[in-house]
């Protein structure tokens, strides 16, 4: 078990370093954006003196590395400064939004992951059958359509023509869970359609890849029924690639939802990011990007740990 | 043969087809087999003879891309070729079991041994899980596995290869089948481990009066195991008779040629002069892959020009690691490697082009050691161009010369891809590639172990001729003592990273020996069908294989 712990600690350290590098990139990228922030806030009519005073107030007159370290110091303790547009602390702004995004992501994941893995196993079991082909074509179609398009189609059929679900998914704190689930169903379904294909195809491929292994032939020669060969003999050895794709898709559910949130006017972090970019609200943009990066790194870390734990060689050392 | 009632398996005119290049073609052309209860039939032949395919067909099973296209397979009155799939499945594991060549690959890495053992009996409701577990422990004890109560609760990677092979035999026994197909069960094992597995298999097959088909390419092994032997060649039966008759007086020429394979043996060359500088000198080398856990301890030996040093030992004894140190792929922690008296830098990156040129390697798997996308002329031409600075017609001349050396006609093979060659031809290209650098020293890493005996013999003769012609020094890594006997001048025996014993071949094959060398030598199966029985009587069951290691 010590080996596993060691690997996890190592990966965690690597993750932190990656995050640090990304923070530099984010800061640098925002620095490179054209235009002057003070000018943007004050508008075209401002005099040179007021702009200069504003720059001083925002601390923009200090050199970039100094500002980076000041920002980093704050970020480490969770203080991302105040929003330039509204003056509210960035954490207060992002907090509830991120919670909403997580809610949507978890909702979609709970539906998508089991469906994808089940479809993958079935497609591997009945490969090259009609079922396999239909599943492949359907999931491929759903992944190839842009998600805003999928979203509007769903709205058209499930909200406008038959008003089963609301087309706009605004949330408020006093709603019950059931209410929320109902309200967020369409964006969640859109996301499910986008991510299922990838996970399903990887599950199918990972299993089929193993079917040529000698231990699968052995299982067959022991008279094991085909269903059990797949679920009991192939699947446990196929987890590593599957977990990695699942993690990648979960990360997408959190960081890639911008379009879906916009389509359904969902108060998530993606919308906040879009709004903040148009308002040149840099502290918020930087914080959002950092949250996205951290999500990616954490989920990939979880995937690594997951693949390690499914490997019997590492779980049960000699 | 009047025991018509006892007939368990009756195969008549079995034909099997394989699918390739968009059409089916026949690979087994009408084979007959008759097997009585409790009888062991040995199927023998080179690779591609269709042994495994026929063995699997006896279970009514055809691998993906194969099909049984004709004939009949009758098992205990049931016609398998026409039975519905569900009926066939119900026989497999329960009444006909299979023991695969590589137990390490054929046990599912994700499940404990005993869970894989109990799978079939529980599935067939022959036994409850706990009963079957107890039965497994009994079988483990019968097969003389260490800690039979506990070993089943380990995962495959936690158990050694020889133990796994016995655990697989136990698994085959789990439902007390009438017939077991053993498909090369000891081919992947070291000789000392092989003995133990052979003895266990023979024991248990006797005890339960199980019939068996024993598939192998090793005559000496089949001689110990089988009552009757059937020789196969490219999907055709050559001949069949009982073991002793087959060994004493084979009828067909092909069978005779198989028997004669081990005849190549060249005498040991005279010892080098006292003041001769060795081509390669390895001195007190320690090495580790991770810088901490040592794989080699104080390894020293010399290789002289025109001589062959055979490094023998079981897998994991450090043979290939030593070769990696010499070639600079794995820098040593301690000690030095000298080339004609000049100490080499440990890392190959620090060696000069000329130093690199002098030492070349030939690998075990010619299949994977040759780039499948390169033509022969490029495979051999690249090192020739790199080390010899040749271009254009000169380069072509050199490649032709090299092809001549390895006895392949240049015109015919110049533009071919590796996939258009046979296994032996590929290995010859591997040799030519090493020769292209014009080396003085070649490491041959198990170069014949993936080849059939006749082909292997050809490669050995070729290497021997090349040595005479070019005065090459060879380091011959092998676990096969027959190969050592045929080609070596000096033998180095390694065990767990140390040199146990070394000396000229003639001395090494005459007693007395270090106990480990003795164990290695005595473990090589001989053609005598009584060899195993006699050996077990002489040494006792606890003094062979892994058990014997403990006494050292």
Coordinates of C-alpha atoms in Angstrom, one line a residue, chain B residues 53-474:
Chain B
X53 CA -5.6 -26.0 -33.4
X54 CA -6.3 -29.7 -33.3
X55 CA -6.1 -29.7 -29.5
X56 CA -8.7 -27.0 -29.3
X57 CA -10.9 -28.7 -32.0
X58 CA -11.0 -31.7 -29.6
X59 CA -13.0 -29.4 -27.4
X60 CA -15.2 -28.3 -30.3
X61 CA -13.5 -24.9 -30.1
X62 CA -12.0 -22.9 -33.0
X63 CA -10.2 -19.7 -32.4
X64 CA -11.4 -16.4 -34.0
X65 CA -10.6 -16.6 -37.7
X66 CA -10.7 -20.4 -37.7
X67 CA -13.5 -22.9 -38.3
X68 CA -13.9 -26.7 -38.3
X69 CA -14.8 -27.3 -41.9
X70 CA -15.1 -31.1 -42.1
X71 CA -14.8 -34.4 -40.4
X72 CA -16.1 -35.4 -37.0
X73 CA -15.1 -35.0 -33.4
X74 CA -16.9 -37.5 -31.2
X75 CA -16.5 -37.1 -27.4
X76 CA -18.0 -39.9 -25.4
X77 CA -20.7 -40.4 -28.0
X78 CA -21.4 -36.8 -28.5
X79 CA -20.7 -35.3 -31.9
X80 CA -19.1 -31.9 -31.1
X81 CA -18.9 -30.5 -34.6
X82 CA -22.7 -30.3 -34.9
X83 CA -23.7 -29.7 -31.3
X84 CA -25.4 -26.5 -30.4
X85 CA -23.1 -23.9 -28.8
X86 CA -24.8 -24.2 -25.4
X87 CA -24.2 -27.9 -25.3
X88 CA -20.5 -27.4 -26.2
X89 CA -20.1 -24.8 -23.5
X90 CA -21.6 -27.2 -20.9
X91 CA -18.8 -29.7 -21.7
X92 CA -15.9 -27.2 -21.5
X93 CA -14.3 -26.9 -18.1
X94 CA -16.6 -29.7 -16.9
X95 CA -15.7 -32.7 -18.9
X96 CA -13.0 -31.4 -21.1
X97 CA -10.5 -29.0 -19.7
X98 CA -7.6 -27.0 -21.1
X99 CA -4.2 -26.1 -19.8
X100 CA -2.6 -23.3 -21.7
X101 CA 1.0 -22.6 -22.6
X102 CA 1.5 -19.5 -20.6
X103 CA -0.1 -19.7 -17.2
X104 CA 1.0 -16.2 -16.5
X105 CA -1.1 -14.9 -19.4
X106 CA -3.9 -17.3 -19.0
X107 CA -4.8 -16.5 -15.4
X108 CA -6.9 -13.4 -15.2
X109 CA -4.7 -10.8 -13.4
X110 CA -7.7 -9.3 -11.6
X111 CA -8.8 -12.3 -9.7
X112 CA -7.3 -14.6 -7.0
X113 CA -6.2 -18.0 -8.2
X114 CA -8.7 -19.9 -6.1
X115 CA -11.6 -17.7 -7.3
X116 CA -10.7 -18.7 -10.9
X117 CA -10.4 -22.3 -9.7
X118 CA -13.9 -22.4 -8.2
X119 CA -15.5 -20.6 -11.1
X120 CA -16.3 -23.7 -13.2
X121 CA -17.4 -26.1 -10.5
X122 CA -19.7 -23.4 -9.0
X123 CA -21.1 -22.5 -12.4
X124 CA -21.9 -26.1 -13.1
X125 CA -23.2 -26.6 -9.6
X126 CA -20.9 -29.6 -9.2
X127 CA -19.6 -28.2 -5.9
X128 CA -20.4 -25.3 -3.6
X129 CA -17.8 -22.6 -3.4
X130 CA -16.4 -23.7 -0.1
X131 CA -16.3 -27.3 -1.1
X132 CA -14.5 -26.4 -4.2
X133 CA -12.1 -24.2 -2.3
X134 CA -11.2 -27.1 -0.1
X135 CA -10.8 -29.3 -3.1
X136 CA -8.5 -26.7 -4.6
X137 CA -6.3 -26.8 -1.5
X138 CA -6.1 -30.6 -1.7
X139 CA -5.2 -30.5 -5.4
X140 CA -2.6 -27.8 -4.7
X141 CA -1.1 -30.1 -2.0
X142 CA -1.2 -33.1 -4.5
X143 CA 0.6 -31.0 -7.0
X144 CA 3.2 -30.1 -4.3
X145 CA 2.6 -26.4 -4.3
X146 CA 4.1 -24.6 -1.3
X147 CA 1.5 -23.5 1.3
X148 CA -1.5 -25.2 -0.4
X149 CA -3.9 -23.6 2.2
X150 CA -2.8 -20.1 1.4
X151 CA -1.4 -20.0 -2.1
X152 CA -4.8 -19.9 -3.8
X153 CA -5.6 -16.6 -2.1
X154 CA -2.9 -14.8 -4.0
X155 CA -3.1 -13.0 -7.3
X156 CA -1.4 -14.5 -10.4
X157 CA 1.5 -11.9 -10.3
X158 CA 2.3 -13.0 -6.8
X159 CA 3.1 -16.5 -7.7
X160 CA 6.1 -17.9 -9.8
X161 CA 5.7 -19.3 -13.3
X162 CA 6.1 -22.9 -12.4
X163 CA 3.7 -22.6 -9.5
X164 CA 1.2 -20.9 -11.8
X165 CA 1.4 -23.7 -14.3
X166 CA 0.6 -26.3 -11.6
X167 CA -2.2 -24.1 -10.3
X168 CA -3.6 -24.1 -13.8
X169 CA -3.4 -27.9 -13.9
X170 CA -5.2 -27.9 -10.6
X171 CA -7.8 -25.6 -12.1
X172 CA -8.3 -28.0 -15.0
X173 CA -8.9 -30.8 -12.5
X174 CA -11.5 -28.7 -10.6
X175 CA -14.5 -30.5 -12.2
X176 CA -12.7 -33.9 -12.6
X177 CA -12.9 -33.8 -16.4
X178 CA -12.5 -36.9 -18.5
X179 CA -10.1 -35.3 -20.8
X180 CA -7.5 -32.5 -20.4
X181 CA -5.7 -30.8 -23.3
X182 CA -2.2 -29.7 -22.3
X183 CA -1.0 -27.1 -24.8
X184 CA 2.8 -26.8 -24.4
X185 CA 2.4 -26.4 -20.6
X186 CA 6.1 -26.3 -19.9
X187 CA 7.5 -24.5 -22.9
X188 CA 7.7 -21.2 -21.2
X189 CA 9.4 -22.6 -18.1
X190 CA 13.0 -23.0 -17.0
X191 CA 14.3 -26.6 -17.2
X192 CA 14.5 -27.0 -13.4
X193 CA 11.0 -25.8 -13.0
X194 CA 9.8 -27.9 -16.0
X195 CA 10.7 -31.2 -14.2
X196 CA 8.5 -30.4 -11.3
X197 CA 5.5 -29.5 -13.4
X198 CA 6.0 -32.6 -15.6
X199 CA 6.1 -34.8 -12.5
X200 CA 3.0 -33.2 -11.1
X201 CA 1.0 -33.4 -14.3
X202 CA 2.0 -37.1 -14.7
X203 CA 1.1 -37.9 -11.2
X204 CA -2.3 -36.3 -11.2
X205 CA -3.3 -37.6 -14.6
X206 CA -2.5 -41.1 -13.2
X207 CA -4.3 -40.7 -10.0
X208 CA -7.6 -39.6 -11.5
X209 CA -7.2 -41.8 -14.6
X210 CA -7.8 -38.7 -16.8
X211 CA -7.2 -39.0 -20.5
X212 CA -5.0 -36.3 -21.9
X213 CA -3.7 -34.8 -25.1
X214 CA -0.2 -33.5 -24.6
X215 CA 0.9 -30.9 -27.2
X216 CA 4.6 -30.0 -27.4
X217 CA 7.4 -29.5 -29.8
X218 CA 9.9 -31.1 -27.4
X219 CA 10.4 -34.7 -28.1
X220 CA 12.2 -35.5 -24.9
X221 CA 9.3 -34.0 -22.9
X222 CA 6.6 -35.9 -24.8
X223 CA 8.6 -39.1 -24.3
X224 CA 8.1 -38.8 -20.6
X225 CA 4.4 -38.0 -20.7
X226 CA 2.7 -39.9 -23.5
X227 CA 1.6 -43.4 -24.1
X228 CA 1.3 -42.8 -27.8
X229 CA 2.8 -40.2 -30.0
X230 CA 1.5 -38.6 -33.2
X231 CA 3.8 -36.6 -35.3
X232 CA 2.3 -33.7 -37.3
X233 CA 3.6 -31.7 -40.2
X234 CA 1.8 -28.7 -41.6
X235 CA -1.7 -29.9 -40.7
X236 CA -1.0 -33.5 -41.9
X237 CA -0.4 -36.6 -39.8
X238 CA 3.1 -38.1 -40.4
X239 CA 2.9 -41.2 -38.3
X240 CA 1.6 -42.5 -35.0
X241 CA 2.7 -45.3 -32.7
X242 CA 3.3 -46.0 -29.1
X243 CA 6.1 -44.0 -27.4
X244 CA 8.8 -46.6 -27.3
X245 CA 8.4 -47.8 -30.9
X246 CA 8.3 -44.2 -32.0
X247 CA 11.6 -43.4 -30.2
X248 CA 13.4 -46.6 -31.2
X249 CA 12.3 -47.0 -34.8
X250 CA 10.6 -44.1 -36.4
X251 CA 9.4 -45.0 -39.9
X252 CA 9.1 -41.7 -41.8
X253 CA 12.0 -39.6 -42.9
X254 CA 10.5 -36.4 -41.3
X255 CA 10.3 -38.1 -37.9
X256 CA 13.8 -39.3 -38.3
X257 CA 15.0 -35.8 -39.1
X258 CA 13.3 -34.5 -35.9
X259 CA 15.1 -37.2 -33.9
X260 CA 18.4 -36.3 -35.4
X261 CA 18.2 -32.6 -34.7
X262 CA 20.3 -32.6 -31.6
X263 CA 23.2 -34.0 -33.6
X264 CA 25.0 -30.7 -34.3
X265 CA 27.9 -30.4 -31.9
X266 CA 31.3 -28.9 -32.6
X267 CA 34.3 -29.6 -30.5
X268 CA 35.7 -27.1 -28.0
X269 CA 38.4 -25.0 -29.5
X270 CA 41.8 -25.0 -27.9
X271 CA 42.2 -22.7 -24.9
X272 CA 43.5 -19.3 -25.7
X273 CA 47.2 -18.6 -25.1
X274 CA 48.1 -17.4 -21.6
X275 CA 49.1 -13.9 -22.7
X276 CA 46.2 -13.4 -25.2
X277 CA 44.2 -10.3 -24.5
X278 CA 40.5 -11.1 -24.4
X279 CA 38.2 -9.2 -26.8
X280 CA 35.7 -8.5 -23.9
X281 CA 36.6 -8.7 -20.3
X282 CA 34.0 -8.2 -17.6
X283 CA 35.4 -7.6 -14.2
X284 CA 33.6 -7.5 -10.8
X285 CA 30.5 -5.9 -12.3
X286 CA 27.6 -4.9 -10.0
X287 CA 24.5 -3.4 -11.6
X288 CA 21.0 -2.4 -10.8
X289 CA 18.1 -1.0 -12.8
X290 CA 17.0 1.5 -10.2
X291 CA 20.4 2.2 -8.7
X292 CA 19.4 0.5 -5.4
X293 CA 18.3 -3.2 -5.8
X294 CA 21.2 -5.0 -7.3
X295 CA 20.6 -7.5 -10.1
X296 CA 24.3 -8.4 -10.7
X297 CA 26.9 -9.1 -8.1
X298 CA 30.7 -9.4 -8.9
X299 CA 30.2 -10.8 -12.4
X300 CA 33.5 -11.5 -14.1
X301 CA 34.4 -13.4 -17.3
X302 CA 36.5 -13.1 -20.4
X303 CA 35.6 -13.7 -24.0
X304 CA 38.4 -14.4 -26.5
X305 CA 38.5 -13.8 -30.3
X306 CA 37.0 -16.7 -32.2
X307 CA 35.5 -18.2 -29.1
X308 CA 32.0 -18.6 -27.8
X309 CA 31.1 -18.0 -24.2
X310 CA 27.7 -19.4 -23.3
X311 CA 26.0 -17.7 -20.4
X312 CA 23.4 -20.1 -18.9
X313 CA 20.9 -19.8 -16.1
X314 CA 17.2 -19.6 -15.4
X315 CA 15.1 -16.5 -16.2
X316 CA 15.9 -13.7 -13.8
X317 CA 19.5 -14.9 -13.3
X318 CA 21.0 -11.8 -14.8
X319 CA 22.1 -13.1 -18.2
X320 CA 20.6 -10.4 -20.3
X321 CA 21.4 -7.7 -17.8
X322 CA 25.1 -8.6 -18.1
X323 CA 24.7 -8.1 -21.9
X324 CA 23.2 -4.8 -21.3
X325 CA 26.1 -3.7 -19.2
X326 CA 28.6 -4.8 -21.8
X327 CA 26.8 -2.9 -24.6
X328 CA 26.5 0.2 -22.3
X329 CA 22.7 0.2 -22.2
X330 CA 22.8 -0.2 -18.5
X331 CA 25.9 1.5 -16.9
X332 CA 27.3 -0.6 -14.1
X333 CA 27.5 0.6 -10.5
X334 CA 30.9 -1.1 -9.9
X335 CA 33.5 -2.9 -11.8
X336 CA 34.6 -2.4 -15.4
X337 CA 34.1 -3.7 -18.9
X338 CA 37.2 -3.7 -21.1
X339 CA 37.5 -4.2 -24.9
X340 CA 40.8 -5.6 -26.1
X341 CA 42.4 -4.3 -22.9
X342 CA 40.9 -0.8 -23.1
X343 CA 38.4 0.1 -20.4
X344 CA 35.1 1.2 -21.9
X345 CA 33.0 4.2 -20.6
X346 CA 30.0 2.7 -18.8
X347 CA 27.4 4.7 -20.8
X348 CA 27.0 3.9 -24.5
X349 CA 26.5 7.6 -25.1
X350 CA 30.1 8.2 -24.0
X351 CA 31.6 5.5 -26.2
X352 CA 33.2 6.3 -29.6
X353 CA 31.6 5.2 -32.8
X354 CA 34.3 2.7 -33.3
X355 CA 33.7 1.2 -29.8
X356 CA 30.0 1.0 -30.6
X357 CA 30.7 -0.7 -33.9
X358 CA 32.7 -3.5 -32.4
X359 CA 29.9 -4.8 -30.2
X360 CA 26.6 -5.8 -31.8
X361 CA 23.5 -7.6 -30.6
X362 CA 21.2 -10.3 -32.1
X363 CA 17.8 -10.6 -30.3
X364 CA 15.6 -13.4 -29.4
X365 CA 12.5 -12.3 -31.2
X366 CA 13.4 -11.5 -34.7
X367 CA 9.8 -10.7 -35.3
X368 CA 9.8 -7.6 -33.0
X369 CA 13.5 -6.7 -33.5
X370 CA 13.1 -5.9 -37.2
X371 CA 11.1 -2.8 -38.2
X372 CA 8.2 -4.2 -40.2
X373 CA 8.0 -1.1 -42.4
X374 CA 11.6 -1.3 -43.6
X375 CA 12.9 -3.3 -46.5
X376 CA 15.7 -5.8 -46.0
X377 CA 18.1 -3.6 -48.0
X378 CA 17.4 -0.7 -45.5
X379 CA 17.5 -2.9 -42.4
X380 CA 21.0 -4.1 -43.3
X381 CA 22.0 -1.1 -45.3
X382 CA 21.6 1.4 -42.5
X383 CA 24.2 0.1 -40.1
X384 CA 26.5 -0.6 -43.0
X385 CA 26.1 3.0 -44.2
X386 CA 26.4 4.4 -40.7
X387 CA 29.5 2.5 -39.5
X388 CA 31.2 2.0 -42.8
X389 CA 30.4 5.4 -44.4
X390 CA 29.2 3.6 -47.6
X391 CA 27.0 5.0 -50.3
X392 CA 25.4 4.1 -53.6
X393 CA 26.9 1.1 -55.4
X394 CA 29.4 0.4 -52.7
X395 CA 26.6 0.1 -50.1
X396 CA 24.6 -2.2 -52.4
X397 CA 27.7 -4.3 -52.9
X398 CA 28.2 -4.5 -49.1
X399 CA 24.5 -5.5 -48.5
X400 CA 24.8 -8.2 -51.2
X401 CA 27.9 -9.5 -49.5
X402 CA 26.1 -9.6 -46.2
X403 CA 23.1 -11.5 -47.7
X404 CA 25.6 -14.0 -49.2
X405 CA 27.2 -14.4 -45.8
X406 CA 23.8 -15.4 -44.2
X407 CA 23.0 -17.7 -47.2
X408 CA 20.1 -15.7 -48.5
X409 CA 20.1 -15.0 -52.2
X410 CA 20.6 -11.2 -52.6
X411 CA 18.5 -10.8 -55.7
X412 CA 15.6 -12.5 -54.2
X413 CA 15.5 -10.9 -50.8
X414 CA 17.0 -7.4 -51.4
X415 CA 13.6 -5.5 -51.6
X416 CA 11.5 -7.7 -49.3
X417 CA 9.8 -6.7 -46.1
X418 CA 10.3 -8.8 -42.9
X419 CA 6.7 -10.0 -43.1
X420 CA 7.6 -11.8 -46.3
X421 CA 10.2 -14.0 -44.5
X422 CA 10.0 -17.1 -42.4
X423 CA 11.1 -17.0 -38.7
X424 CA 14.5 -18.5 -39.5
X425 CA 15.0 -16.1 -42.4
X426 CA 14.1 -13.1 -40.1
X427 CA 16.7 -14.3 -37.6
X428 CA 19.3 -14.5 -40.4
X429 CA 18.5 -10.8 -41.3
X430 CA 19.1 -10.1 -37.6
X431 CA 22.5 -11.7 -37.9
X432 CA 23.3 -9.8 -41.1
X433 CA 22.3 -6.5 -39.4
X434 CA 24.8 -7.2 -36.6
X435 CA 27.5 -8.2 -39.1
X436 CA 26.9 -5.0 -41.1
X437 CA 28.8 -3.0 -38.5
X438 CA 31.8 -5.4 -39.0
X439 CA 32.0 -6.2 -35.3
X440 CA 34.5 -8.3 -33.4
X441 CA 32.0 -9.3 -30.7
X442 CA 28.3 -10.2 -30.9
X443 CA 25.9 -10.8 -28.1
X444 CA 23.4 -13.5 -29.1
X445 CA 20.5 -13.3 -26.7
X446 CA 18.4 -16.5 -26.9
X447 CA 18.6 -16.3 -30.6
X448 CA 17.3 -19.8 -31.3
X449 CA 14.8 -20.2 -28.5
X450 CA 11.8 -18.9 -30.5
X451 CA 12.7 -21.1 -33.5
X452 CA 11.8 -24.7 -34.4
X453 CA 14.6 -27.2 -33.8
X454 CA 15.5 -27.8 -37.4
X455 CA 15.6 -24.0 -38.1
X456 CA 17.5 -23.4 -34.9
X457 CA 20.0 -25.9 -35.9
X458 CA 20.6 -24.0 -39.2
X459 CA 21.1 -20.8 -37.4
X460 CA 23.6 -22.4 -35.0
X461 CA 25.6 -23.8 -38.0
X462 CA 25.5 -20.4 -39.7
X463 CA 26.8 -18.7 -36.6
X464 CA 29.5 -21.2 -36.2
X465 CA 30.6 -20.8 -39.9
X466 CA 30.6 -17.0 -39.5
X467 CA 32.8 -17.3 -36.4
X468 CA 35.3 -19.3 -38.3
X469 CA 35.3 -17.0 -41.2
X470 CA 35.4 -13.7 -39.4
X471 CA 37.1 -14.7 -36.1
X472 CA 34.1 -13.4 -34.1
X473 CA 33.7 -13.6 -30.3
X474 CA 30.2 -14.6 -29.2

